[in-house]
Coordinates of N, CA and C in Angstrom, one line a residue:
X12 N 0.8 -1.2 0.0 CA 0.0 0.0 0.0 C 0.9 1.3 0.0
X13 N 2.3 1.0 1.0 CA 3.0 2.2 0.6 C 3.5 2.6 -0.9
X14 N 3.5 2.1 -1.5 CA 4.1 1.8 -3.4 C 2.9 2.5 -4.1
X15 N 2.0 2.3 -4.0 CA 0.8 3.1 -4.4 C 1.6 5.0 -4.4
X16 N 1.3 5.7 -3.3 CA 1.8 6.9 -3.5 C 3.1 7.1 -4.3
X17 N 3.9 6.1 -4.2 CA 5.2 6.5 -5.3 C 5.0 6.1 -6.5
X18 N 4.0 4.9 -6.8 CA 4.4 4.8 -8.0 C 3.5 6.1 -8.6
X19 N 2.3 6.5 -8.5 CA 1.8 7.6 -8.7 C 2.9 8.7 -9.0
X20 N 3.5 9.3 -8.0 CA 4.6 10.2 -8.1 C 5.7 9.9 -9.1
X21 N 6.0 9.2 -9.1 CA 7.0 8.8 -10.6 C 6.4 8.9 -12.0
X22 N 4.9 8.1 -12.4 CA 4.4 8.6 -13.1 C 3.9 10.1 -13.3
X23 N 3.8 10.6 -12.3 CA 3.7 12.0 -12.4 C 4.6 12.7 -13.3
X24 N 6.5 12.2 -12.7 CA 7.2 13.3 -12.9 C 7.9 12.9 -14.1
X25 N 7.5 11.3 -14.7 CA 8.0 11.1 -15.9 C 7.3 11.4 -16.7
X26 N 5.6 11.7 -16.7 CA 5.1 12.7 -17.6 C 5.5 14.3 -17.6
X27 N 5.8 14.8 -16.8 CA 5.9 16.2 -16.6 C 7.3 16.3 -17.7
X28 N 8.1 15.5 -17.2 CA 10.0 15.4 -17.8 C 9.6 15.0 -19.0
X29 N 9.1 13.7 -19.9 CA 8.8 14.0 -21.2 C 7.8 15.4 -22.0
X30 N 7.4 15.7 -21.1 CA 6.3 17.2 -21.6 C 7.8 18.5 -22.3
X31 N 8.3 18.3 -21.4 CA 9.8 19.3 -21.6 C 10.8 19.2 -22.5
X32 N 10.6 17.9 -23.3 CA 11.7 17.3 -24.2 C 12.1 18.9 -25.2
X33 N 13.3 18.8 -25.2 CA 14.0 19.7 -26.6 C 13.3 19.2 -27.9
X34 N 13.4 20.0 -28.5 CA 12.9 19.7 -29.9 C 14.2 19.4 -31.4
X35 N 15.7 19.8 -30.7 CA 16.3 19.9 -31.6 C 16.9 18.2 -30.8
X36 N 17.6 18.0 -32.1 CA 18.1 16.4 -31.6 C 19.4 16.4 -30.4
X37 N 19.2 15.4 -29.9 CA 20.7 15.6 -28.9 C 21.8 15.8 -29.5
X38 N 21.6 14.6 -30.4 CA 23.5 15.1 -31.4 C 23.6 16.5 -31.5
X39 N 22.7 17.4 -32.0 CA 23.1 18.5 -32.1 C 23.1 19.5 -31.4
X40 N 22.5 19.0 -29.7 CA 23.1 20.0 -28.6 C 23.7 19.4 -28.6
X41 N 24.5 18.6 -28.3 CA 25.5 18.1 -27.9 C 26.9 18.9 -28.8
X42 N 26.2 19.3 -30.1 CA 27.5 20.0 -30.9 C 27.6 21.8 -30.6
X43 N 26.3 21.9 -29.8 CA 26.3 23.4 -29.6 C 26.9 23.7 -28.7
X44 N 27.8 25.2 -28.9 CA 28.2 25.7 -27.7 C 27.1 26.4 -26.9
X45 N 26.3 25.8 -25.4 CA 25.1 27.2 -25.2 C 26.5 28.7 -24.6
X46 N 27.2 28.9 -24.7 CA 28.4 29.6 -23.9 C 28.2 30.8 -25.2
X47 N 28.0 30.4 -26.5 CA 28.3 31.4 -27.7 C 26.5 31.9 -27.6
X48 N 26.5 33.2 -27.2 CA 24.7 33.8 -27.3 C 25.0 34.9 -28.7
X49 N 23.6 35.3 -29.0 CA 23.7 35.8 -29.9 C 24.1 36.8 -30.1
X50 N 23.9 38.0 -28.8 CA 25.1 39.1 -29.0 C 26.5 39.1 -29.5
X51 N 26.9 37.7 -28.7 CA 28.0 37.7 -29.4 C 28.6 37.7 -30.8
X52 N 27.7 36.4 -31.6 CA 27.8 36.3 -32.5 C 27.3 37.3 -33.7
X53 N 26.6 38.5 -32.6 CA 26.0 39.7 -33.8 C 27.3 40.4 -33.8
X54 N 28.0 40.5 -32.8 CA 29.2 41.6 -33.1 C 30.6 40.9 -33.7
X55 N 30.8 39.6 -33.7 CA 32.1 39.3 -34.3 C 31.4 37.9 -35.0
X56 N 30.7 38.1 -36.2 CA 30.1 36.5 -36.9 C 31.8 35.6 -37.4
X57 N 32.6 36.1 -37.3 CA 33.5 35.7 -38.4 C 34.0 35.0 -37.3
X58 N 33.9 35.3 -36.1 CA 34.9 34.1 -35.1 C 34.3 33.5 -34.9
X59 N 33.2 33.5 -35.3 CA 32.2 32.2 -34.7 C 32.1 31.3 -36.1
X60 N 32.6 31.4 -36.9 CA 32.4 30.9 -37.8 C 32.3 29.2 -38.0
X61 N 31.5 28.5 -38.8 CA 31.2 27.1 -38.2 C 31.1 26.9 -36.8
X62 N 30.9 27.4 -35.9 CA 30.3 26.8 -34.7 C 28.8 26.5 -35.0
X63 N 28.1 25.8 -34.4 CA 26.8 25.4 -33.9 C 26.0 26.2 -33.2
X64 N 25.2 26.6 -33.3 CA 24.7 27.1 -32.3 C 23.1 27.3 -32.1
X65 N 22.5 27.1 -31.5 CA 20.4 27.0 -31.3 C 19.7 28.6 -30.9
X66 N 19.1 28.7 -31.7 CA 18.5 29.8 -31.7 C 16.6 30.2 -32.2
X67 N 16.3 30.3 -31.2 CA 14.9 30.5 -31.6 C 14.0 32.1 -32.1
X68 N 13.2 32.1 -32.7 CA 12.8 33.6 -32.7 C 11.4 33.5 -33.7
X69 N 10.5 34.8 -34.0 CA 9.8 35.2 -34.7 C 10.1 34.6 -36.2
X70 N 9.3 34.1 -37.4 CA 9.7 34.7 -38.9 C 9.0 36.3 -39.3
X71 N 10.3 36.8 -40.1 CA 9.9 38.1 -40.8 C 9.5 37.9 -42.1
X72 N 10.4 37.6 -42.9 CA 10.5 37.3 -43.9 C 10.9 35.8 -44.5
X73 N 10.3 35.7 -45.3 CA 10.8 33.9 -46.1 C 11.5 34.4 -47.7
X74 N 12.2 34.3 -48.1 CA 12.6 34.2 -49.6 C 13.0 33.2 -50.1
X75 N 12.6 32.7 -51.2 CA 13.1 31.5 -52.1 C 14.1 32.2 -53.2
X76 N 15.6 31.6 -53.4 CA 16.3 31.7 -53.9 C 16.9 30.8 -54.8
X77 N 18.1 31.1 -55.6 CA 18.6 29.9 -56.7 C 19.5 28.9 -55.2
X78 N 20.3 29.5 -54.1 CA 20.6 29.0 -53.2 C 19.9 28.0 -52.1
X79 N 18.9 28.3 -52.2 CA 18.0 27.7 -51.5 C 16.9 29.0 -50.6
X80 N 15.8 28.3 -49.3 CA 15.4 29.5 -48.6 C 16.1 30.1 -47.8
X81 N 16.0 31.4 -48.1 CA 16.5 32.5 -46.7 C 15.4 33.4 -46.1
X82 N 15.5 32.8 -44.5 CA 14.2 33.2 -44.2 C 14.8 34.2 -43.1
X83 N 14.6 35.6 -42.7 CA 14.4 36.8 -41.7 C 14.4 36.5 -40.0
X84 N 14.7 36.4 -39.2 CA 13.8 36.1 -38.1 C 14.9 36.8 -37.0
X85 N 13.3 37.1 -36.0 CA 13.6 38.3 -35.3 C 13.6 37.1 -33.9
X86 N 14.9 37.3 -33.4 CA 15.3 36.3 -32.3 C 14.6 36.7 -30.9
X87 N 14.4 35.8 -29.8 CA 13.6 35.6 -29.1 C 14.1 34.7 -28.3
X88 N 14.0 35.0 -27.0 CA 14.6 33.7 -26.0 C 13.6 33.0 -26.0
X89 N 14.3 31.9 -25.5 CA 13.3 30.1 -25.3 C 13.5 29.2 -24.1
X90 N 12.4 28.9 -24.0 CA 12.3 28.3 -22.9 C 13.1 26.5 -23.0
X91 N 12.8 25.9 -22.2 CA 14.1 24.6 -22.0 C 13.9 23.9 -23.3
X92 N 12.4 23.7 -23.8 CA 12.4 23.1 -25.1 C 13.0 23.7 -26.4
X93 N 12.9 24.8 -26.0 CA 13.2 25.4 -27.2 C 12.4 26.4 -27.6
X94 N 11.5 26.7 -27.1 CA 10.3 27.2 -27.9 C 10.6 28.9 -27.7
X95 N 10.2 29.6 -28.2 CA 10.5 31.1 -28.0 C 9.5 31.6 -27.1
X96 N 10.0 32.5 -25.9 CA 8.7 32.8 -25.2 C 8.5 34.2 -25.2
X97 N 9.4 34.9 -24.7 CA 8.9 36.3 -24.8 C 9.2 36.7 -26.0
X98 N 8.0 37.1 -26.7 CA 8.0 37.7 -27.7 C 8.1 38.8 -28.2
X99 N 8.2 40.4 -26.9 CA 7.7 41.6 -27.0 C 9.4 42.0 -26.6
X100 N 10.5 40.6 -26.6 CA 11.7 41.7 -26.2 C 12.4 40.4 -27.5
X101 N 13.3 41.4 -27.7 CA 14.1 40.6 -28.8 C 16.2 41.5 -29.0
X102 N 17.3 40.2 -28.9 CA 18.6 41.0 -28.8 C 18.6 41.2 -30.7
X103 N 18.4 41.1 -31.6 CA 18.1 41.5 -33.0 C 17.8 40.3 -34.1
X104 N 18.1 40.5 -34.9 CA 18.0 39.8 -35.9 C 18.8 38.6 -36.8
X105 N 18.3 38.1 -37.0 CA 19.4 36.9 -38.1 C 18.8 36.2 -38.8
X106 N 19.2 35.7 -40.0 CA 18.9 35.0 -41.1 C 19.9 33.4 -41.1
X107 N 18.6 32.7 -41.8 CA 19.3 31.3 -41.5 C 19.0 30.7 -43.5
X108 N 19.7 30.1 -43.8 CA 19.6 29.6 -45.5 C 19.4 28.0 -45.3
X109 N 17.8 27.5 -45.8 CA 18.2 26.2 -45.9 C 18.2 26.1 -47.0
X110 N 18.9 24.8 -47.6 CA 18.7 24.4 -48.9 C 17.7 23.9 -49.4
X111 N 16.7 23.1 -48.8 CA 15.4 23.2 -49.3 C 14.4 23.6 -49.7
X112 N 13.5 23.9 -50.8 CA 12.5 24.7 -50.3 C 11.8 24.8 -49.6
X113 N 11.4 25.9 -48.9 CA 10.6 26.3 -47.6 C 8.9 26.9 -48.4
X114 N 8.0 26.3 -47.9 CA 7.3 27.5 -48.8 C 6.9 28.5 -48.4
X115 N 6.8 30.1 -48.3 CA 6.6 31.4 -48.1 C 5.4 31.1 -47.1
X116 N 4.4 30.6 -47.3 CA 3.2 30.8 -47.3 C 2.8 29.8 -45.9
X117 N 3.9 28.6 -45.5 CA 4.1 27.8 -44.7 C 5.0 28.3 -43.3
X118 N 6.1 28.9 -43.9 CA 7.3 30.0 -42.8 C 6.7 31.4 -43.6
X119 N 5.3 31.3 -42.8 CA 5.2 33.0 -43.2 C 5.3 33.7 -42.1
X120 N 5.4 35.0 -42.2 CA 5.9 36.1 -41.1 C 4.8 36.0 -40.0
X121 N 5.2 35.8 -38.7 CA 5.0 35.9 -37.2 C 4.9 34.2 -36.8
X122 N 5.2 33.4 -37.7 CA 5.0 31.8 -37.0 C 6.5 31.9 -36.4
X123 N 6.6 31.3 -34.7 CA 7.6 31.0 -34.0 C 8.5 29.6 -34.5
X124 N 9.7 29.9 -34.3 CA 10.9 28.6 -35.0 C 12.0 28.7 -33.9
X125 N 12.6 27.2 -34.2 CA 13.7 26.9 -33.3 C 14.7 26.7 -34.4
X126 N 15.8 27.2 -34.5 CA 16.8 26.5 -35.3 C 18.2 26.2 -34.7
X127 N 18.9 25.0 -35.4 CA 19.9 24.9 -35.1 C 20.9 24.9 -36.2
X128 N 22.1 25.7 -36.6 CA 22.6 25.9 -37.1 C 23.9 26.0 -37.2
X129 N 24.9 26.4 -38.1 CA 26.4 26.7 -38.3 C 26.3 28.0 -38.7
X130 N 27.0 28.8 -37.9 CA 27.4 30.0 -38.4 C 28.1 30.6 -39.7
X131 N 27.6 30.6 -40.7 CA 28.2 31.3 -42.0 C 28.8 32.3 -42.2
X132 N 28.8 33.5 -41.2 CA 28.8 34.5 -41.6 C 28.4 35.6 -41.3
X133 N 28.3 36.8 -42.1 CA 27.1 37.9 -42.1 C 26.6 38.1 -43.4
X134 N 25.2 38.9 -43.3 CA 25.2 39.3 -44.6 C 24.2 40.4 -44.2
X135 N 24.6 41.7 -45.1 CA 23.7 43.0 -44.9 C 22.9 43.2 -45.8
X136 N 21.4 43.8 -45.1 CA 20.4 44.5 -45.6 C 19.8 45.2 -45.1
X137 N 18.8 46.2 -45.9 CA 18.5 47.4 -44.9 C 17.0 46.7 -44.4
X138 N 17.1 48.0 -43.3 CA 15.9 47.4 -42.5 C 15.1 49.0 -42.7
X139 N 14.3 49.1 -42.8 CA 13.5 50.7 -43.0 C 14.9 51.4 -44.3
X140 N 15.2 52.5 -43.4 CA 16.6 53.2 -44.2 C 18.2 53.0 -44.0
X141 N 17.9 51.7 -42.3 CA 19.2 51.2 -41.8 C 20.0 50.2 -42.6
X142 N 21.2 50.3 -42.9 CA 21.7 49.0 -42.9 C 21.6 47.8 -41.9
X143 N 21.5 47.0 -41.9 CA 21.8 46.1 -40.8 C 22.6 45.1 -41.3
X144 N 23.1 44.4 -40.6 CA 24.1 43.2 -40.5 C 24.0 42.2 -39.4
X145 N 23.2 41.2 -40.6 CA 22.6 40.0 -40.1 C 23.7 38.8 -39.7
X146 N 23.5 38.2 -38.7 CA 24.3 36.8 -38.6 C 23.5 36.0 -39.4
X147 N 24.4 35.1 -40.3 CA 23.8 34.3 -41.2 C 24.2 32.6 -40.7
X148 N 23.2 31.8 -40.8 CA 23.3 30.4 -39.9 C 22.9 29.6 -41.1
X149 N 23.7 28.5 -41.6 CA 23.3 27.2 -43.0 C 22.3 26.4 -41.4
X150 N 20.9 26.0 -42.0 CA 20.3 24.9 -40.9 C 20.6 23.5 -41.1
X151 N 20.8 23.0 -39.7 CA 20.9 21.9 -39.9 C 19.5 21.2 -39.1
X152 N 18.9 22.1 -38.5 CA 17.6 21.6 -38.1 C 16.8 22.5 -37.7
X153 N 15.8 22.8 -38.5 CA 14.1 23.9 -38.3 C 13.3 23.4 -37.8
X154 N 12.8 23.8 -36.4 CA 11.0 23.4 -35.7 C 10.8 24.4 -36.4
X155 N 9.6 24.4 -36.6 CA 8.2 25.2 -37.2 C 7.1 24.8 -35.9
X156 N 7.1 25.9 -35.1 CA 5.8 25.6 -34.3 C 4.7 25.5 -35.0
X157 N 3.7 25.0 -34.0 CA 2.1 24.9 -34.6 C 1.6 26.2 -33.8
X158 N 0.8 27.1 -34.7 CA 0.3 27.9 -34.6 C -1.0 27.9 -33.4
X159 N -0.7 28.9 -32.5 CA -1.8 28.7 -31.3 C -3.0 29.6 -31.3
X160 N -3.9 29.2 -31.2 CA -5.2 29.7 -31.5 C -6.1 29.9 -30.0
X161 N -6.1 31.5 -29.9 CA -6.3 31.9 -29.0 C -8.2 31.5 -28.8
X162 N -8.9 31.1 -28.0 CA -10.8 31.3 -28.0 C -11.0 32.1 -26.8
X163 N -11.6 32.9 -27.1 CA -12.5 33.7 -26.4 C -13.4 32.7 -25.5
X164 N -13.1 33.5 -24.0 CA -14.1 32.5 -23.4 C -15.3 33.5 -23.2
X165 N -16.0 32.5 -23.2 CA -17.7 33.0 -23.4 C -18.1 34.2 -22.0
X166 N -18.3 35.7 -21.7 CA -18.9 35.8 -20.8 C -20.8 35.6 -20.5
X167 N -20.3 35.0 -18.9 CA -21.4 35.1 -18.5 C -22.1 35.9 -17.5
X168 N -23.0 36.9 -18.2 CA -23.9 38.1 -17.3 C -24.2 37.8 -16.5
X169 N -24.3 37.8 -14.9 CA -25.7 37.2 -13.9 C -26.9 37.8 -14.3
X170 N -27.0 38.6 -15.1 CA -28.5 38.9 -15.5 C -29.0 38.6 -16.8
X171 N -28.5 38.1 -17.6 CA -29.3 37.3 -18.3 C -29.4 35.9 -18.0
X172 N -30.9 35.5 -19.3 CA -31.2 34.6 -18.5 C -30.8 33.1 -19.3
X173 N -30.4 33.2 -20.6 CA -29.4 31.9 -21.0 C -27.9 31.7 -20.2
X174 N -28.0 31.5 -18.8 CA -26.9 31.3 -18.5 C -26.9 30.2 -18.4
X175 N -25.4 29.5 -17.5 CA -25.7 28.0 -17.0 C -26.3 27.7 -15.9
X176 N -26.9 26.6 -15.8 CA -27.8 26.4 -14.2 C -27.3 26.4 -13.1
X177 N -25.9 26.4 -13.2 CA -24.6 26.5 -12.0 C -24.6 27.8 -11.4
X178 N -24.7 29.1 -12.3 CA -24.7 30.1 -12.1 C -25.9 30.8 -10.8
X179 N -26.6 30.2 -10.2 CA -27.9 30.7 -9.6 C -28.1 29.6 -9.0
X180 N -27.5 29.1 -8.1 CA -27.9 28.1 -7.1 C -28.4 28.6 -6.2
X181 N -29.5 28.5 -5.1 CA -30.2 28.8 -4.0 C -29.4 27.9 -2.9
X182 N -28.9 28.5 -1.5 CA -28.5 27.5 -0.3 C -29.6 28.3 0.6
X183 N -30.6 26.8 1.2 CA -31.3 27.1 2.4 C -32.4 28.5 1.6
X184 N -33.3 29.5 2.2 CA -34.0 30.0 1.7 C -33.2 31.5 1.4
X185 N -33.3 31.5 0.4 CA -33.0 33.6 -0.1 C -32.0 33.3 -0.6
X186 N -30.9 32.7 0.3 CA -29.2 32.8 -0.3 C -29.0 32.5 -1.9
X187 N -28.7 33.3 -2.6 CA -28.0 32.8 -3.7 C -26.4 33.7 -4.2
X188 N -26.0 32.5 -5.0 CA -24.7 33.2 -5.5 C -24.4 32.6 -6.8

């Protein structure tokens, strides 16, 4: 009877621990430095050059090229899986090229991505009238989140009268809540 409460608890925490899985493969944390962040690599791309590195963020832009896609994305920290969470602060921008086609319309602008990549480089373009100078990453692995779909929860008036029958219970005489 004592085994009962643990095995419960174990099942607990081995669903919770698979819920948190990374999304990128282990081989390739395992090849990433997490020590190299992306400030860094926005101010000296060239020393970083071929390192590994995981980076999540917004898409801006998608382009299909004779090279393959190069798609915009405005970086975003992530949480343990990987996923990007705050979305309203961001250290800048980078571009990643895969070789495959991507379709525009599939990595269109605001869907969240995880990537893991090799540092290539930079490459500049303007942003409004700015130049900017993007770190450029070849992928060696893209999540594409699934798109989350916010619903509206229904309000319920206490004065009208299609509510639920939960809403207006009587306790003992007069009381209601």
């Amino acid at each position: 009877m004592k085994r009962f409460p643990t095995l419960i608890a174990v099942a607990l925490w081995l669903g919770g621990a698979t819920g948190c899985a990374p999304v990128i493969s282990t081989e390739l944390r395992k090849q990433a430095d997490p020590f190299i962040t992306f400030a860094m690599v926005q101010k000296a791309p060239r020393q970083y050059k071929n390192k590994i590195v995981i980076w999540s963020g917004s898409i801006v832009e998608t382009t299909n090229t004779q090279q393959g896609t190069l798609i915009e994305i405005l970086q975003h920290a992530a949480d343990s899986s990987g996923k990007p969470t705050d979305t309203d602060h961001s250290e800048g921008r980078f571009m990643i090229l895969d070789t495959r086609f991507l379709d525009p319309a599939i990595h269109a602008a605001g869907r969240l991505v995880t990537v893991a990549g090799q540092v290539q480089g930079s490459r500049n373009k303007t942003v409004g009238q700015l130049e900017y100078c993007y770190p450029l990453l070849e992928v060696r692995e893209l999540v594409l989140w699934p798109k989350e779909e916010r619903y509206r929860q229904p309000y319920y008036d206490p004065y009208y009268y299609d509510r639920p029958w939960w809403w207006r219970m009587q306790i003992g005489t007069g009381w209601m809540f």
